[in-house]
Amino acid sequence: MKPYFSPSELIINPDGSVFHLHLLPEHLADKVILVGDPGRVATVAAHFDSRECDVQSREFHTVTGTYAGKRITVVSTGIGCDNIDIVLNEIDALANIDFATRTVKPTLRSLDIVRIGTCGGLQPETPEGTFVASVKSIGFDGLLNFYAGRDTVCDLLLEQQFVAAMGWQGSTCISHPYCVSADESLICRIASTDMVRGITVACGGFFGPQGRELRLPLADPEQNAKIEAFRYGDLKVTNFEMESSAVAGLSRLMGHRALTCCMVIANRLAGRANPNYKNTIDTLIATVLDRI
């Protein structure tokens, strides 16, 4: 018997749309671009040849349209993995749950999901303006630990080695990190040969979790130095951001393909930042649209 999703578990609005995103199932394309900033949706959609829906709800702004013959949905998530939990679950519900019967559809859709974002570079080869593809993402947020099957989609050896390098064995204060790989087909197609590939750390905040110290002192002042020095085979930790781990982890658990591509707007090693990045991220957007 198919599981039935009660109204308290899958909340559907009176107009038939999913609770937070306010999207109807027919609004969702098979190719999905996620952006953090609601204002960036308009930047992505400006490239579309046509539009079929434009929906705003809270920090979630969605436009579905066509680009070069491809039907694409762009959704803003806001900041953080907690918002990714909302967006990915509701997107998957739109794709794979029959809202009329509240049961799983007999045939499941597998989506291509690409997050376009900004990040902080952690290596000399990631100065401001660099495009980075997250081959693997390490989540500091703990989100995936709440889902069954997390070990089946995680790189457990990477987790073990990273925890040891950080000195977090036996810690009761740090949420156990989870490490998930991006989809290989999307890496090959979208990262191609012109994006830096590396490990991304997705942090649960912008300041302390990323080693920024203003008035509050850090629990571990050496955290960033340990992260920058970490190696896993030929991979380094190239950048910090705040969503890639949840995008990769939830997508793998749900049977979707996902990749995060970011533009570096601050290099933590050099202590430099470019707050006027919005004029140049359009190049990354155009690149992803061409290759998705």
Coordinates of C-alpha atoms in Angstrom, one line a residue:
M1 CA 0.0 0.0 0.0
K2 CA 1.3 3.4 -0.9
P3 CA 2.1 5.7 2.0
Y4 CA -0.4 8.5 2.5
F5 CA 1.0 12.0 3.4
S6 CA -1.4 13.6 5.8
P7 CA -2.3 17.4 5.6
S8 CA 0.0 18.0 8.6
E9 CA 3.0 16.5 6.8
L10 CA 2.4 17.7 3.3
I11 CA 0.8 21.1 3.6
I12 CA -1.1 22.1 0.4
N13 CA -2.5 25.6 0.0
P14 CA -6.2 26.1 -0.9
D15 CA -5.2 26.9 -4.5
G16 CA -3.5 23.5 -4.8
S17 CA 0.1 24.9 -4.4
V18 CA 2.8 23.6 -2.1
F19 CA 2.9 25.4 1.2
H20 CA 6.1 27.6 1.2
L21 CA 7.0 27.9 -2.5
H22 CA 3.3 28.4 -3.6
L23 CA 4.0 26.5 -6.8
L24 CA 1.7 24.1 -8.6
P25 CA 3.1 20.8 -9.8
E26 CA 2.9 21.9 -13.4
H27 CA 5.1 24.9 -12.7
L28 CA 8.2 22.7 -12.1
A29 CA 10.6 22.0 -14.9
D30 CA 13.0 19.1 -15.0
K31 CA 16.0 21.5 -14.9
V32 CA 16.1 23.6 -11.8
I33 CA 18.5 26.4 -10.9
L34 CA 18.7 27.5 -7.2
V35 CA 20.0 30.9 -6.2
G36 CA 20.1 32.4 -2.7
D37 CA 19.2 36.0 -3.4
P38 CA 15.6 36.5 -4.5
G39 CA 16.8 39.4 -6.6
R40 CA 19.0 37.1 -8.5
V41 CA 16.0 35.2 -10.0
A42 CA 15.3 38.2 -12.2
T43 CA 19.0 38.2 -13.3
V44 CA 18.7 34.5 -14.4
A45 CA 15.2 34.9 -15.9
A46 CA 16.4 37.9 -18.0
H47 CA 18.2 35.3 -20.1
F48 CA 15.0 33.3 -20.8
D49 CA 13.4 33.4 -24.2
S50 CA 9.9 33.1 -22.6
R51 CA 8.2 32.8 -19.2
E52 CA 5.2 30.8 -18.1
C53 CA 5.0 31.5 -14.4
D54 CA 6.4 34.1 -11.9
V55 CA 5.6 33.3 -8.2
Q56 CA 6.8 35.1 -5.1
S57 CA 6.3 33.9 -1.5
R58 CA 8.5 35.0 1.4
E59 CA 12.1 34.7 0.3
F60 CA 11.1 32.2 -2.3
H61 CA 10.8 33.6 -5.8
T62 CA 10.3 31.3 -8.8
V63 CA 10.2 31.8 -12.5
T64 CA 9.8 29.0 -15.0
G65 CA 10.6 29.6 -18.7
T66 CA 12.6 28.5 -21.7
Y67 CA 16.2 29.1 -22.6
A68 CA 17.6 27.9 -25.9
G69 CA 14.8 25.3 -26.2
K70 CA 15.3 24.1 -22.6
R71 CA 12.5 24.4 -20.0
I72 CA 14.1 25.7 -16.8
T73 CA 12.8 26.7 -13.3
V74 CA 14.8 29.1 -11.2
V75 CA 14.1 29.3 -7.5
S76 CA 15.5 31.5 -4.8
T77 CA 16.2 29.7 -1.5
G78 CA 17.4 32.5 0.8
I79 CA 20.4 31.8 3.0
G80 CA 21.3 28.5 4.7
C81 CA 20.8 24.8 4.7
D82 CA 17.6 25.1 6.7
N83 CA 16.0 26.8 3.7
I84 CA 17.4 24.2 1.3
D85 CA 15.5 21.6 3.4
I86 CA 12.3 23.4 2.7
V87 CA 13.0 24.0 -1.0
L88 CA 14.3 20.6 -1.9
N89 CA 11.5 18.7 -0.1
E90 CA 8.8 20.9 -1.7
I91 CA 10.4 20.6 -5.1
D92 CA 10.6 16.8 -4.8
A93 CA 6.9 16.8 -3.6
L94 CA 5.9 18.8 -6.7
A95 CA 7.7 16.3 -8.9
N96 CA 7.0 13.0 -7.3
I97 CA 3.8 13.2 -5.1
D98 CA 0.3 13.2 -6.5
F99 CA -1.3 16.1 -4.7
A100 CA -4.8 14.8 -5.4
T101 CA -4.2 11.4 -3.7
R102 CA -1.3 12.4 -1.4
T103 CA 0.6 9.4 -2.5
V104 CA 3.9 8.8 -4.3
K105 CA 3.5 8.8 -8.1
P106 CA 4.1 5.4 -9.8
T107 CA 6.9 6.9 -12.0
L108 CA 9.4 9.2 -10.3
R109 CA 11.0 12.2 -11.9
S110 CA 14.8 12.8 -11.6
L111 CA 15.7 16.5 -11.7
D112 CA 18.9 18.3 -12.7
I113 CA 19.5 20.8 -9.9
V114 CA 22.3 23.3 -10.1
R115 CA 22.9 25.9 -7.4
I116 CA 24.5 29.2 -8.5
G117 CA 26.0 31.1 -5.6
T118 CA 28.8 33.1 -4.2
C119 CA 31.5 31.9 -1.8
G120 CA 34.7 32.7 0.0
G121 CA 37.9 31.3 -1.5
L122 CA 40.3 29.4 0.8
Q123 CA 43.3 28.7 -1.5
P124 CA 45.8 30.9 -3.5
E125 CA 44.2 29.5 -6.8
T126 CA 40.8 30.8 -5.8
P127 CA 41.0 34.6 -6.0
E128 CA 38.0 36.9 -6.4
G129 CA 36.1 36.1 -9.6
T130 CA 37.1 32.4 -9.7
F131 CA 34.3 29.9 -10.6
V132 CA 34.4 26.9 -8.3
A133 CA 32.5 23.6 -8.8
S134 CA 31.8 21.7 -5.6
V135 CA 33.0 18.2 -6.4
K136 CA 32.3 17.3 -2.8
S137 CA 30.6 19.2 0.0
I138 CA 31.1 19.0 3.7
G139 CA 28.1 20.1 5.7
F140 CA 28.7 21.7 9.1
D141 CA 24.9 22.2 9.6
G142 CA 24.0 18.6 10.5
L143 CA 20.9 18.6 8.3
L144 CA 21.4 15.2 6.6
N145 CA 21.9 13.5 10.0
F146 CA 18.2 13.7 10.5
Y147 CA 17.4 11.5 7.5
A148 CA 17.6 7.7 7.2
G149 CA 20.1 6.5 4.7
R150 CA 22.5 9.4 5.1
D151 CA 25.5 7.0 5.3
T152 CA 24.5 5.5 1.9
V153 CA 25.0 8.8 0.1
C154 CA 28.0 10.1 2.1
D155 CA 31.8 9.7 1.6
L156 CA 32.4 8.2 5.1
L157 CA 36.2 8.0 4.7
L158 CA 36.3 11.7 3.9
E159 CA 34.2 12.4 7.0
Q160 CA 36.5 10.3 9.2
Q161 CA 39.7 12.0 7.9
F162 CA 38.2 15.5 8.1
V163 CA 37.0 15.0 11.7
A164 CA 40.4 13.7 12.7
A165 CA 42.1 16.7 10.9
M166 CA 39.9 19.1 12.8
G167 CA 40.3 17.4 16.2
W168 CA 36.6 16.9 16.6
Q169 CA 36.7 13.2 17.6
G170 CA 34.3 12.7 20.6
S171 CA 33.1 16.3 20.5
T172 CA 29.7 16.9 21.9
C173 CA 29.6 20.5 20.8
I174 CA 30.1 20.1 17.0
S175 CA 27.4 18.7 14.8
H176 CA 28.9 15.7 13.0
P177 CA 29.8 16.8 9.5
Y178 CA 28.5 14.9 6.5
C179 CA 30.3 14.7 3.1
V180 CA 28.5 14.3 -0.2
S181 CA 29.7 14.1 -3.8
A182 CA 28.1 16.1 -6.6
D183 CA 26.6 14.3 -9.6
E184 CA 29.5 13.2 -11.9
S185 CA 27.5 13.8 -15.1
L186 CA 26.8 17.4 -14.1
I187 CA 30.4 18.0 -13.0
C188 CA 31.6 16.9 -16.5
R189 CA 29.0 18.9 -18.4
I190 CA 28.8 22.1 -16.3
A191 CA 32.2 22.4 -14.6
S192 CA 33.8 21.3 -17.9
T193 CA 37.5 22.2 -18.0
D194 CA 37.3 25.9 -17.0
M195 CA 36.0 25.8 -13.4
V196 CA 38.2 25.0 -10.3
R197 CA 37.1 21.7 -8.8
G198 CA 37.4 21.1 -5.1
I199 CA 35.8 20.4 -1.7
T200 CA 33.3 23.0 -0.4
V201 CA 32.6 23.5 3.2
A202 CA 28.9 24.5 3.8
C203 CA 28.8 26.4 7.1
G204 CA 25.9 27.0 9.5
G205 CA 26.6 30.7 9.6
F206 CA 28.5 33.6 8.0
F207 CA 30.7 34.7 10.9
G208 CA 31.9 32.3 13.5
P209 CA 31.3 29.1 11.5
Q210 CA 33.4 30.5 8.7
G211 CA 36.1 31.7 11.1
R212 CA 35.2 35.4 11.0
E213 CA 35.8 37.1 14.3
L214 CA 34.1 40.5 15.1
R215 CA 33.2 41.1 18.8
L216 CA 32.8 37.4 19.7
P217 CA 35.9 35.3 20.0
L218 CA 36.1 32.0 18.2
A219 CA 36.0 28.6 19.9
D220 CA 38.9 27.5 17.7
P221 CA 41.0 30.3 16.3
E222 CA 42.9 27.7 14.2
Q223 CA 39.8 26.3 12.5
N224 CA 40.4 27.9 9.1
A225 CA 44.1 27.0 9.0
K226 CA 43.2 23.4 9.6
I227 CA 40.6 23.5 6.8
E228 CA 42.9 25.1 4.4
A229 CA 45.6 22.5 5.1
F230 CA 43.3 19.5 4.7
R231 CA 43.8 17.2 1.7
Y232 CA 41.7 14.3 0.5
G233 CA 43.6 12.6 -2.3
D234 CA 44.2 15.3 -4.8
L235 CA 41.4 17.5 -3.5
K236 CA 41.6 20.6 -1.3
V237 CA 39.0 22.6 0.5
T238 CA 38.6 25.4 -2.0
N239 CA 35.8 27.5 -0.6
F240 CA 33.2 28.3 2.1
E241 CA 29.5 28.8 1.4
M242 CA 26.2 27.9 3.2
E243 CA 24.0 25.6 1.1
S244 CA 26.0 23.1 -1.1
S245 CA 26.0 20.2 1.3
A246 CA 22.2 20.1 1.8
V247 CA 21.6 20.5 -2.0
A248 CA 24.0 17.5 -2.7
G249 CA 22.8 15.3 0.2
L250 CA 19.0 15.7 -0.2
S251 CA 19.2 15.4 -4.0
R252 CA 21.1 12.1 -3.7
L253 CA 18.7 10.7 -1.2
M254 CA 15.8 11.7 -3.4
G255 CA 17.3 10.4 -6.6
H256 CA 18.0 13.8 -8.2
R257 CA 21.3 15.0 -9.8
A258 CA 22.9 18.1 -8.2
L259 CA 25.9 20.4 -8.4
T260 CA 26.8 23.7 -6.8
C261 CA 28.8 26.3 -8.8
C262 CA 29.9 29.4 -7.1
M263 CA 31.8 32.6 -7.9
V264 CA 34.5 33.6 -5.3
I265 CA 33.7 37.1 -4.0
A266 CA 36.2 37.1 -1.1
N267 CA 39.6 35.4 -0.7
R268 CA 40.1 34.6 3.0
L269 CA 43.8 34.0 2.6
A270 CA 44.5 37.4 1.0
G271 CA 41.9 39.2 3.1
R272 CA 40.3 40.8 0.1
A273 CA 36.6 41.0 -1.0
N274 CA 34.6 42.3 -3.9
P275 CA 31.3 43.6 -2.7
N276 CA 30.3 44.7 -6.3
Y277 CA 30.2 41.1 -7.6
K278 CA 26.6 41.4 -8.8
N279 CA 27.8 42.9 -12.1
T280 CA 30.1 39.9 -12.9
I281 CA 28.1 36.9 -11.6
D282 CA 26.0 37.1 -14.8
T283 CA 28.9 35.3 -16.6
L284 CA 28.5 32.3 -14.3
I285 CA 24.7 32.4 -14.8
A286 CA 25.1 32.4 -18.6
T287 CA 27.6 29.6 -18.4
V288 CA 25.3 27.3 -16.4
L289 CA 22.3 28.1 -18.5
D290 CA 24.3 27.1 -21.6
R291 CA 25.4 23.8 -20.1
I292 CA 22.5 22.6 -17.9

